[in-house]
Coordinates of C-alpha atoms and ligand atoms in Angstrom, one line a residue:
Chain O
X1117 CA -17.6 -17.3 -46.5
X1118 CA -14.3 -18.9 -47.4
X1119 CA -12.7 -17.6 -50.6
X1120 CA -9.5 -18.4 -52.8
X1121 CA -7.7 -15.3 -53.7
X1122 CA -5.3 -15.7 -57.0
X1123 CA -3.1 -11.9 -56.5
X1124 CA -0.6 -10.6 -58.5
X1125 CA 2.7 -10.1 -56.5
X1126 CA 5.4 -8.1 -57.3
X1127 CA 8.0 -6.9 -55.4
X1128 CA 8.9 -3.6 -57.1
X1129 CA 8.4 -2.5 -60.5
X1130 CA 11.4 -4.0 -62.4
X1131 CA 11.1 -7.0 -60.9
X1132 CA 8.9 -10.2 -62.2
X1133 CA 5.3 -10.4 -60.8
X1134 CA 3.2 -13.5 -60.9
X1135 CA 0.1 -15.0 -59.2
X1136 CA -0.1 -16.2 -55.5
X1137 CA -3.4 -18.2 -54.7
X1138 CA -4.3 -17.2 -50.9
X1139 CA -7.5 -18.9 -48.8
X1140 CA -9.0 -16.2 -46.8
X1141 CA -11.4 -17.4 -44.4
X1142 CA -14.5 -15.8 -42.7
X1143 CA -15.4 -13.4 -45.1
X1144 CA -18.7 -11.7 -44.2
X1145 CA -21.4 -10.4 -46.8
X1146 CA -21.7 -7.3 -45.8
X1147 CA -17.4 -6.7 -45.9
X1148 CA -16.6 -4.4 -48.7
X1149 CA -13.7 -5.8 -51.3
X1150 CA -11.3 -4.0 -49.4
X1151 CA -12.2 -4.8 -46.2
X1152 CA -11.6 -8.3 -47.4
X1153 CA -8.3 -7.8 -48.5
X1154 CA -7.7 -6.5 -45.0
X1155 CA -8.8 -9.6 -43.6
X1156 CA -6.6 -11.2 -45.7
X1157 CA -3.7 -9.4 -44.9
X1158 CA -4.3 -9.7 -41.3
X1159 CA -4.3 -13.6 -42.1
X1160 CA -0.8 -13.3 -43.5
X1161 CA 0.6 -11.4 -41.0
X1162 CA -0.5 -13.4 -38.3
X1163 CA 1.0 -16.0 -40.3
X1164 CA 4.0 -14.1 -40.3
X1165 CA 3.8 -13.6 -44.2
X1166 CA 3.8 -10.0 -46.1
X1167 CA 0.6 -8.5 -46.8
X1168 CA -0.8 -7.6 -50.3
X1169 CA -0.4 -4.0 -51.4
X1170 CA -3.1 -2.3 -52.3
X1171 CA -4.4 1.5 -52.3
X1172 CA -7.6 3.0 -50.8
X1173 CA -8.0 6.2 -49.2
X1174 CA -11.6 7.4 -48.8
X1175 CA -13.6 3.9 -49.2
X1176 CA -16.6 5.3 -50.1
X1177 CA -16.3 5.8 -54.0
X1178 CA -14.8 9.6 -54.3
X1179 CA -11.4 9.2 -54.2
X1180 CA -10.1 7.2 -57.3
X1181 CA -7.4 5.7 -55.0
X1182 CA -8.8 1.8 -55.4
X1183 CA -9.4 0.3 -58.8
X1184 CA -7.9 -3.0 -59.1
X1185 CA -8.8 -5.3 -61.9
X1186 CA -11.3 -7.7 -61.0
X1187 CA -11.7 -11.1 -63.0
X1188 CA -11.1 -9.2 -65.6
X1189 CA -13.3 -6.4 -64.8
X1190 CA -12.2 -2.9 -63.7
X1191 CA -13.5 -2.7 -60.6
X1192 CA -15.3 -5.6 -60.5
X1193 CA -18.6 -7.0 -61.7
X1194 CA -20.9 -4.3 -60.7
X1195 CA -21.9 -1.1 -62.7
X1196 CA -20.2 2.2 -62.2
X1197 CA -18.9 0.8 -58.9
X1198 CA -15.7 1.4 -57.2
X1199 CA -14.0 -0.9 -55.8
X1200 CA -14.2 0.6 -52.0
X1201 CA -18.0 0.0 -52.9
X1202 CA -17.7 -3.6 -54.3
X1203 CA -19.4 -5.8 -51.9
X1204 CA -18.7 -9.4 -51.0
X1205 CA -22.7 -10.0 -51.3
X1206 CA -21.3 -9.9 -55.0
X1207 CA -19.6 -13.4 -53.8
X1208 CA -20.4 -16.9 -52.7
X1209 CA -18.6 -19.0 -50.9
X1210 CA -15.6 -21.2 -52.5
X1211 CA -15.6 -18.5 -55.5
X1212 CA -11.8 -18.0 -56.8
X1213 CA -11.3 -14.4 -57.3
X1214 CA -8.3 -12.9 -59.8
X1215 CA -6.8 -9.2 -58.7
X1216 CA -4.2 -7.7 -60.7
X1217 CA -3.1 -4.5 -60.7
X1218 CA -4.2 -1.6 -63.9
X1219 CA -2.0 -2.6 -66.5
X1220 CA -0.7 -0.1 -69.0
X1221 CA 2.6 1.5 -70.2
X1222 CA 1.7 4.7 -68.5
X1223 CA 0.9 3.2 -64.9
X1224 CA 4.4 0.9 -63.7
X1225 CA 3.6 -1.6 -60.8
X1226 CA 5.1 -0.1 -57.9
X1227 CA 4.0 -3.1 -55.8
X1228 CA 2.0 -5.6 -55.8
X1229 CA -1.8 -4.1 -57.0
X1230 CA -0.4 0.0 -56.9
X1231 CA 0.2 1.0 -59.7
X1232 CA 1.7 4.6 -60.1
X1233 CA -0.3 7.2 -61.2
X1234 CA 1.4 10.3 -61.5
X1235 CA 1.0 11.0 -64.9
X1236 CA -2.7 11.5 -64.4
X1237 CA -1.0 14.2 -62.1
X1238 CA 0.6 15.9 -65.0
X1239 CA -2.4 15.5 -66.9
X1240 CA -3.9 17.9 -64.5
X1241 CA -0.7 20.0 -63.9
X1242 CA -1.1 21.2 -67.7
X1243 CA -4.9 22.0 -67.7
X1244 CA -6.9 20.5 -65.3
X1245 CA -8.0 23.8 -63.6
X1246 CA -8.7 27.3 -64.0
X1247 CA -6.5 30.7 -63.5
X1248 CA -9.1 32.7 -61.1
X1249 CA -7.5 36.1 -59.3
X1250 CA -8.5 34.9 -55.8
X1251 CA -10.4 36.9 -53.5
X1252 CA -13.8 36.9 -51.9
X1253 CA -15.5 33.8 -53.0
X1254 CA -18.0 34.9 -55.8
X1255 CA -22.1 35.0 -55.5
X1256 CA -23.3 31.9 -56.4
X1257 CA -25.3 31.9 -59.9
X1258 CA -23.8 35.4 -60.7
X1259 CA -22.3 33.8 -63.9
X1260 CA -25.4 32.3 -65.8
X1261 CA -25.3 28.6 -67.1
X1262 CA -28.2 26.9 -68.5
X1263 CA -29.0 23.5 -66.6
X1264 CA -28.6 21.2 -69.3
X1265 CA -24.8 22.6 -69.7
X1266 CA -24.6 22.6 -65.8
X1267 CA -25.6 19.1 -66.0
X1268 CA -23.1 17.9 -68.9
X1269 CA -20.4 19.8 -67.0
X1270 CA -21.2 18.0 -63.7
X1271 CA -21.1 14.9 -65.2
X1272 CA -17.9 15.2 -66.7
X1273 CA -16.7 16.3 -63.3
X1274 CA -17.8 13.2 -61.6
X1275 CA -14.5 11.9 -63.1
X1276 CA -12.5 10.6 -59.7
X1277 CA -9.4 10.0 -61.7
X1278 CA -9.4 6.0 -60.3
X1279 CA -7.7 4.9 -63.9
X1280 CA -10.4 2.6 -65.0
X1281 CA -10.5 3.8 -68.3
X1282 CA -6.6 3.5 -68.9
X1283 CA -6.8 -0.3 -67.2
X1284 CA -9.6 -0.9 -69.7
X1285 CA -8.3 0.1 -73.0
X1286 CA -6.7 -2.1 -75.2
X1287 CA -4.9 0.6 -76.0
X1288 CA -3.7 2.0 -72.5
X1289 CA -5.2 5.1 -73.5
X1290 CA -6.4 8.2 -71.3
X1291 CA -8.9 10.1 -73.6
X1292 CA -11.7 9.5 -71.2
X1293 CA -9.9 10.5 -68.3
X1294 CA -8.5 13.7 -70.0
X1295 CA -12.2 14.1 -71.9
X1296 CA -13.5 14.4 -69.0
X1297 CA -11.0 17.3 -67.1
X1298 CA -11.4 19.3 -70.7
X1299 CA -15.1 18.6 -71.3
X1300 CA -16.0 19.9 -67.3
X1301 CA -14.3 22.8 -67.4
X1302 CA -14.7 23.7 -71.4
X1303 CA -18.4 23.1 -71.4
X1304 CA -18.3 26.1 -68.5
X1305 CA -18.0 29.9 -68.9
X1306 CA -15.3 29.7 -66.1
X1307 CA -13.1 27.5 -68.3
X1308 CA -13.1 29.8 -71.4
X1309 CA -10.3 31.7 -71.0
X1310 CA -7.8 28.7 -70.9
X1311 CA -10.0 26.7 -73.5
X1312 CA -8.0 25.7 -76.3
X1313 CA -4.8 26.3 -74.7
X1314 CA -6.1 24.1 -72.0
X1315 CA -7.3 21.3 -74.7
X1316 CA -3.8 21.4 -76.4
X1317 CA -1.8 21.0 -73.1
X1318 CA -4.2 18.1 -71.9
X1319 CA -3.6 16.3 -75.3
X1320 CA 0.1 16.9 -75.5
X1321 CA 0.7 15.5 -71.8
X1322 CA -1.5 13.1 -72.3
X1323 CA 0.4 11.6 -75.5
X1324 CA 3.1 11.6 -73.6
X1325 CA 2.2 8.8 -71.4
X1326 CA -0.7 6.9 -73.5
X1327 CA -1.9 5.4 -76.6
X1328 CA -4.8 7.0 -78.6
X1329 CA -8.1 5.9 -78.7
X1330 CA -9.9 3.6 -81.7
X1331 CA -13.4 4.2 -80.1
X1332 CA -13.9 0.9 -78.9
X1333 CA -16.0 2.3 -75.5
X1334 CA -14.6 -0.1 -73.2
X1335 CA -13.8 2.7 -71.0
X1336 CA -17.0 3.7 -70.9
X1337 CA -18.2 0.9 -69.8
X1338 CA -15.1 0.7 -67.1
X1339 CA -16.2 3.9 -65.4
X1340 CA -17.2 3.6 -62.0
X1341 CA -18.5 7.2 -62.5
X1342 CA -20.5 6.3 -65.8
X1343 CA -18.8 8.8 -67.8
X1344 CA -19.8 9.0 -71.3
X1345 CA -17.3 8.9 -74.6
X1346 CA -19.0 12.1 -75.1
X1347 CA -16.2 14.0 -73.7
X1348 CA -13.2 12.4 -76.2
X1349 CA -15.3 14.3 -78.3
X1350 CA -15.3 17.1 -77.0
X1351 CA -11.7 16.8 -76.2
X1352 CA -10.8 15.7 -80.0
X1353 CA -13.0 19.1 -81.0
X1354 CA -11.3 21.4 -78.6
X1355 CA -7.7 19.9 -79.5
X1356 CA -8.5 20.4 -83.8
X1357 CA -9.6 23.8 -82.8
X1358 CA -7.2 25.3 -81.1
X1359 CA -4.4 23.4 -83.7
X1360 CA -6.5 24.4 -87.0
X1361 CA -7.1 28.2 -84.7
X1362 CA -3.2 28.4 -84.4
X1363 CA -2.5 27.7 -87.9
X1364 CA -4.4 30.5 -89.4
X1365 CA -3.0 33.3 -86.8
X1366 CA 0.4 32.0 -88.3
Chain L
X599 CA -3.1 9.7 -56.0
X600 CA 0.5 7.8 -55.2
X601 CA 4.0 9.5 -55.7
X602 CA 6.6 8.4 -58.0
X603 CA 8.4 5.3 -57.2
X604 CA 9.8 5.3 -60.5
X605 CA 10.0 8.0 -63.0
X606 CA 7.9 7.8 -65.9
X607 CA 9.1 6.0 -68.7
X608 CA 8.3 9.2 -71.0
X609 CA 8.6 11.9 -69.0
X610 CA 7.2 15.2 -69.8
X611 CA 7.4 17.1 -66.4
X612 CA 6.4 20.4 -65.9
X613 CA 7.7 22.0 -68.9
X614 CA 5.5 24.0 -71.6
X615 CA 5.2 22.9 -74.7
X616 CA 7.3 25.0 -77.3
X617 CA 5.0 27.4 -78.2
X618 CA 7.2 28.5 -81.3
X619 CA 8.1 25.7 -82.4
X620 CA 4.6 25.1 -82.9
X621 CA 4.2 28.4 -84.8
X622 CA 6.7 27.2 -87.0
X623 CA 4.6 24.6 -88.5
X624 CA 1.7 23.8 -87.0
X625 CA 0.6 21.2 -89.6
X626 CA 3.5 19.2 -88.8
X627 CA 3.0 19.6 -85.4
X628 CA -0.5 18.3 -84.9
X629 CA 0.3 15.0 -87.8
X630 CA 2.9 14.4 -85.1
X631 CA 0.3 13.7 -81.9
X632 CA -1.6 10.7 -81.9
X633 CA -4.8 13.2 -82.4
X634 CA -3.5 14.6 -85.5
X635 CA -3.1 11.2 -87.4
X636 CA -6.9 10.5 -86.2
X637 CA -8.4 13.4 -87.9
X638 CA -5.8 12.5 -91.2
X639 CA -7.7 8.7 -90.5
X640 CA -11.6 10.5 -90.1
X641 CA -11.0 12.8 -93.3
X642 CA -9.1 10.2 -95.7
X643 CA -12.0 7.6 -94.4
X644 CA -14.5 10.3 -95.7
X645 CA -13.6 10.8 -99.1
X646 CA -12.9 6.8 -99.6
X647 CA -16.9 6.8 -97.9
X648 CA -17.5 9.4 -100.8
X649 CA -15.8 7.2 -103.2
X650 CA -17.1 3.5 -102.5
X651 CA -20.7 5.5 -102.8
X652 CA -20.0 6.9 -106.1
X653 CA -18.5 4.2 -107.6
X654 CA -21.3 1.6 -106.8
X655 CA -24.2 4.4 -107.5
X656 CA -22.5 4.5 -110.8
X657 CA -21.7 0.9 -110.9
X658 CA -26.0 -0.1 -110.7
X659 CA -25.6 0.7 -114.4
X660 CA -24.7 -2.9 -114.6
X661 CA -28.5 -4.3 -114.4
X662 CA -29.4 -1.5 -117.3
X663 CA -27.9 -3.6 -119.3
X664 CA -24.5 -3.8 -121.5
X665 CA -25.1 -0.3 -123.7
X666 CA -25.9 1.5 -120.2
X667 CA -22.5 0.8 -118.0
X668 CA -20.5 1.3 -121.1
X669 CA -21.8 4.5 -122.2
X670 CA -21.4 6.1 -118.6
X671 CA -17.7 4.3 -118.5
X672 CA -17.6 6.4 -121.6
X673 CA -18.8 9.7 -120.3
X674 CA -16.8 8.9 -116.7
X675 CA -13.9 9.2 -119.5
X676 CA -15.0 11.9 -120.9
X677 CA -16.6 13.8 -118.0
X678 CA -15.2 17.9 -117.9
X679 CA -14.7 17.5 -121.9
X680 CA -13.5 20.0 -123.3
X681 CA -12.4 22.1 -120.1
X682 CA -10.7 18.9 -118.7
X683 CA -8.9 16.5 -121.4
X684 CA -10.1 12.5 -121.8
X685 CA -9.5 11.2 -118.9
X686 CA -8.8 13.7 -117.1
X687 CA -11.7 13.5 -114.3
X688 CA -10.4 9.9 -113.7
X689 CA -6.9 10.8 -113.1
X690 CA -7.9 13.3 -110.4
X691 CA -9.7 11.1 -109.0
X692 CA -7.1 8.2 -108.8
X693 CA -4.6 11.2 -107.4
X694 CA -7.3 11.4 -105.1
X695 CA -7.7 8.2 -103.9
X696 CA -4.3 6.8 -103.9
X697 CA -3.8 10.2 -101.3
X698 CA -6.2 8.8 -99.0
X699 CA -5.6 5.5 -99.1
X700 CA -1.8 5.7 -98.4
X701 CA -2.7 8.5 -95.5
X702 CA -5.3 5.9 -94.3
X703 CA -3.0 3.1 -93.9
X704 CA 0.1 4.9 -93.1
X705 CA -1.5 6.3 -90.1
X706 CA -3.0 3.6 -89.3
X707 CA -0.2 1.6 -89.0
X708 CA 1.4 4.4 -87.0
X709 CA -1.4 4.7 -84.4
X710 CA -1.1 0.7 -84.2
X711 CA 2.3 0.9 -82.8
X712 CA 1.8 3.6 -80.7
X713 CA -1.0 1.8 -79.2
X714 CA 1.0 -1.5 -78.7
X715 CA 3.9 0.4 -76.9
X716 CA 1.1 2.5 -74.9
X717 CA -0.5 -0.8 -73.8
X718 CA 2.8 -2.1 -71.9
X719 CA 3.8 -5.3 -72.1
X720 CA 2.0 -7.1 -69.2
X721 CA -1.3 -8.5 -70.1
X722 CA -4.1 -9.3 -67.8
X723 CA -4.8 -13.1 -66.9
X724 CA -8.3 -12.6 -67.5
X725 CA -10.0 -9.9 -69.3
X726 CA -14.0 -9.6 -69.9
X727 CA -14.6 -7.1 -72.7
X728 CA -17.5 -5.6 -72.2
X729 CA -17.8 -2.7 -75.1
X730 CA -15.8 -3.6 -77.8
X731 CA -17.6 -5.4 -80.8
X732 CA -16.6 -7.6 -83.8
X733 CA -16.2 -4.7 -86.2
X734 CA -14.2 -2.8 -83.8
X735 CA -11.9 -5.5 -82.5
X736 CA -11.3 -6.2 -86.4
X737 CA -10.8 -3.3 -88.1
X738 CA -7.0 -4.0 -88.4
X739 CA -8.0 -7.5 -90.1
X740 CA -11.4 -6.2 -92.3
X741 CA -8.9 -3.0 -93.4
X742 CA -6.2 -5.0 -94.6
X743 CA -9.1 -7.6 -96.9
X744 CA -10.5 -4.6 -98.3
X745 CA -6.7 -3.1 -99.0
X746 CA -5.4 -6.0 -100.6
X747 CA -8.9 -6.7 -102.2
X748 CA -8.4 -2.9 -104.1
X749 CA -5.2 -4.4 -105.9
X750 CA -7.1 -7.8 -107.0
X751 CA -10.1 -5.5 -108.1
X752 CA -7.5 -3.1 -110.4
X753 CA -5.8 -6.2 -111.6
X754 CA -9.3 -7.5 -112.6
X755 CA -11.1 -4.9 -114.3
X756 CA -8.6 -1.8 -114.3
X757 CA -5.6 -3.7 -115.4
X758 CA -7.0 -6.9 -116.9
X759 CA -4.4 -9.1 -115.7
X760 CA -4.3 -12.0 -117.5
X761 CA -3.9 -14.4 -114.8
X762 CA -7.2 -12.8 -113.2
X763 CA -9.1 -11.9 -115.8
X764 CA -8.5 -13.8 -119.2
X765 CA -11.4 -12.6 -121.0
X766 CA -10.4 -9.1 -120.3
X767 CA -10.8 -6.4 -123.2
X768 CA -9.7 -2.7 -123.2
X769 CA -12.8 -0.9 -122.9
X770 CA -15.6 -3.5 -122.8
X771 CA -16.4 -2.9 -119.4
X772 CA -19.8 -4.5 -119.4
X773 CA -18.2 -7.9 -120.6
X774 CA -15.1 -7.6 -118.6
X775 CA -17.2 -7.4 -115.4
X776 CA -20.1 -10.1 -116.3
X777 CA -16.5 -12.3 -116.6
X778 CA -15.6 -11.4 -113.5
X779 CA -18.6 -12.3 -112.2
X780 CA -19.2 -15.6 -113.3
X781 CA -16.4 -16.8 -112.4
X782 CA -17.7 -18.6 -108.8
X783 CA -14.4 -17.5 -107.2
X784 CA -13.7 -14.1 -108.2
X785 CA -17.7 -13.6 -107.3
X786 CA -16.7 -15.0 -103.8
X787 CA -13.7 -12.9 -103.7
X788 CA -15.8 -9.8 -104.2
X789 CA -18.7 -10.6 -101.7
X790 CA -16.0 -11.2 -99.2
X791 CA -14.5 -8.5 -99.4
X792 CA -17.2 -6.2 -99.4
X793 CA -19.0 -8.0 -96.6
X794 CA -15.4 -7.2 -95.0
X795 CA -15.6 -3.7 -95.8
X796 CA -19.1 -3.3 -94.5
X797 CA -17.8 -4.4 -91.2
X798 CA -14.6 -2.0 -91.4
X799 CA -17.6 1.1 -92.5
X800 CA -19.6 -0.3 -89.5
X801 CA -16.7 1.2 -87.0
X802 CA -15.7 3.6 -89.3
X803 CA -18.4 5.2 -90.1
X804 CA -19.7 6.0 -86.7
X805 CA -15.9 6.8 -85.2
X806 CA -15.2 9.5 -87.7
X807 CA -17.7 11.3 -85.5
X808 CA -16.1 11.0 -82.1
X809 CA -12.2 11.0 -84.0
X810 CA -12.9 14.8 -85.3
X811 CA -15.1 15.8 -82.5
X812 CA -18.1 16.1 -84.2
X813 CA -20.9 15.4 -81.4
X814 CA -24.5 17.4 -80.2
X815 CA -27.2 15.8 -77.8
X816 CA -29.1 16.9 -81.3
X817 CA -27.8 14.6 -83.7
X818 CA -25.7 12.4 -81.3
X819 CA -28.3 9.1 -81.6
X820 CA -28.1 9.2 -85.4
X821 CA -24.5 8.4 -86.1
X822 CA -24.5 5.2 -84.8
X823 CA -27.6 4.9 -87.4
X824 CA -25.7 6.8 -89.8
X825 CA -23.0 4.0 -90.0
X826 CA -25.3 1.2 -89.9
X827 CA -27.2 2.6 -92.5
X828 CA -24.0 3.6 -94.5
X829 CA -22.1 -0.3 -93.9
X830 CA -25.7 -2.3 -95.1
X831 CA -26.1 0.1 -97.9
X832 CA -22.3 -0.1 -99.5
X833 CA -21.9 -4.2 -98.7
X834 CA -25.8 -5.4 -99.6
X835 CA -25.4 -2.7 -102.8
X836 CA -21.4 -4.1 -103.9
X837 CA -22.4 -7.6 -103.0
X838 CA -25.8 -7.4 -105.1
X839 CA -23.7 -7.3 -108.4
X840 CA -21.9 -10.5 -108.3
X841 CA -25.1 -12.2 -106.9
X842 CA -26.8 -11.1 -109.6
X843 CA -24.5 -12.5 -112.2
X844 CA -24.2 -15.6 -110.6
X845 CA -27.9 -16.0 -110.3
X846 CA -27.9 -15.1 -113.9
X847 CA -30.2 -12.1 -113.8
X848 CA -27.4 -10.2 -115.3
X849 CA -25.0 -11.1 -117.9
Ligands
FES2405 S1 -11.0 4.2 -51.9 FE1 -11.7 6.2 -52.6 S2 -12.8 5.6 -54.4 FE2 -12.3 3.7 -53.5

């Protein structure tokens, strides 16, 4: 199928960006999104032009590299879909397609769709993990948690850190990203040491880069990993806990 | 994940948060994060909940008749006599309220900025909400109807502003609000408003929940229930009063 492409370009992140319509040609079905871009990069190279920028690493939905903003649409029109896993099947022929990059205060445009992510990075740097001595690696199951907290936990981890929620919020707020590193590891007796010291570190970094949330569930609905708001909430308990906690010891 | 091409606008880096600095006040502290000013927004939002449900429980004395809503405007005055002196109860209750209210909208107003630098200043050609619904995307608007809706209501029956409420006499509350009432655009003014704040209690109601953290898979399914139930009950119970006057059941 033949397809026009309306991209956001922009050369660096001060600089002004602004929308290029592209044809790309010979699209098959079965090509994922990316693969398309590919094809259409290949198409302006040959053409001695320079080639979109846009991020991917594993292409098979794990990685979080990906998300682009799809007609509007974080990750495009399917459900809980990555981009790597968008398909062109999605697509008929002579469709016009909009890509821009994630946009929020707390991911610049580096180029073109990549956006820079790093504060997600610090995010993680103040809590998303646990202090374990290291050593031989444990028994499995020799720390007892009941399946429906197993579950809730897993969920929460399913989080691949793509941005979707930011990109989504009118706010260009991060709660469900954070929820979701807080909620998987203090739902778990692993994460209990670091709990509330975790939660307050999260928040803290966190507010340094985004807005707040006004519960409007967009990222929610964003998530390629079907994460539920259920972890702000768990995030806003764990953060007035450790707060309220630190004002009585003092 | 990509590395820096440019620093962070607001860069936090590696360092701790000062730990005694937070000891130092803690209160402070936490009305300074963005999480802080949503629990103020949650608990203020409660009492004004507790409030609006009060005063229109209280307010149903209207279709007992004249002798009924005056007497309890009397014993309102009265209430805590002779521990608390006249008025006293009411005064509270107005210290109260003008507390929340001004922590509700000075927060509010705070978060709103913080949101509008957090959201950059690029904007997306084409956005497709998928989530967000009429209460939530208005709350800024249905907020600032029912605000400036409070001051017309106090100039009306509190006050008895001249202008708003000519037939306005100190203490004959019955008559003051049947005036109020009949009057087809004060009526409207009040149905309105309270259809507004309905709307505003919709999204309220059920993010006070998620703002102070209070979830379970137990009662999780009931608090979007909670705040519909909450919204019809406060608009179809304030907006039933001026109906009824206009209708002339009452008055
Ligand atoms: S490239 Fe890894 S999730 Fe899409």
């Amino acid at each position: 199928m033949d397809l026009t492409l309306r991209i956001w370009r922009q050369p660096h992140h001060d600089a002004p960006g602004d929308f290029v319509r592209y044809q790309v040609t010979d699209v098959p079905r079965e090509a994922s999104f990316l693969e398309m871009l590919d094809l259409l990069n290949e198409q302006l190279m040959a053409r001695n032009e320079e080639p979109v920028v846009f991020e991917s690493d594993c292409r098979e939905g794990i990685c979080g590299t990906c998300g682009v903003m799809i007609d509007g649409r974080p990750h495009g029109p399917w459900q809980n879909t990555a981009t790597c896993q968008l398909h062109m099947r999605a697509y008929r022929d002579g469709d016009e397609i909009t890509v821009e990059p994630w946009r929020a205060a707390g991911f610049p445009v580096i180029k073109d769709l990549a956006v820079d992510r790093s504060a997600f990075d610090r995010i993680i740097e103040a809590g998303g993990y646990i202090s374990t001595p290291t050593g031989a690696a444990p028994d499995a199951n020799m720390i007892p948690v009941d399946k429906a907290t197993a579950d809730r936990a897993f969920e929460a981890a399913a989080c691949i850190g793509c941005g979707a929620c930011v990109a989504a919020c009118p706010n260009g707020a991060a709660q469900l990203f954070a929820g979701a590193k807080v909620a998987q590891l203090n739902m778990l007796p692993q994460g209990q040491p670091e709990r509330y010291q975790r939660a307050t570190e999260v928040v803290d970094t966190m507010e340094a880069f985004f807005g707040s949330c006004t519960n409007h569930g967009e990222c929610q609905a964003a998530c390629p990993k079907d994460i539920s708001v259920d972890v702000i909430a768990w995030l806003n308990r764990d953060y007035r806990k450790a707060k309220l906690s630190g004002a009585r010891a003092s | 994940m990509t590395t820096s091409a440019t620093p962070p606008s607001r860069s936090v880096g590696n360092q701790q948060p000062p730990k005694v600095q937070r000891r130092d006040n803690v209160l402070t502290e936490l009305y300074r994060s963005a999480l802080g000013k949503k629990y103020l927004m949650a608990i203020s939002g409660l009492v004004l909940m507790a409030y609006v449900l009060i005063h229109m429980i209280g307010n149903f004395k209207l279709f007992e008749g004249e002798a009924s809503l005056n007497e309890y405007a009397i014993w309102l005055r009265e209430l805590g006599e002779p521990l608390i002196p006249e008025y006293g109860a009411i005064w509270a209750t107005r210290v109260i309220l003008i507390l929340a209210f001004g922590v509700h909208i000075i927060a509010a107003a705070q978060l709103t900025r913080m949101n509008q630098i957090s959201r950059g200043r690029s904007r997306y050609a084409e956005r497709h909400y998928a989530a967000v619904d009429f209460a939530g995307r208005t709350m800024r608007w249905t907020g600032v109807i029912v605000g400036l809706f409070v001051i017309y209501h106090l100039a009306d029956l509190t006050w008895g502003v001249q202008a708003v409420n000519p037939e306005w006499e100190y203490l004959e509350v019955y008559n003051n609000v049947v005036a109020s009432f009949a009057n087809p655009v004060s009526a409207a003014v009040y149905i309105v408003a309270n259809a507004a704040l309905g709307v505003h209690l919709y999204h309220g109601a059920w993010s006070l929940f998620q703002s102070m953290g209070w979830n379970s898979p137990r009662f999780n399914h009931w608090r979007r229930w909670f705040a519909i139930g909450f919204a019809l009950l406060i608009a179809v119970g304030n907006i039933s009063m001026p109906v009824a006057v206009q209708l002339g059941l009452v008055g």
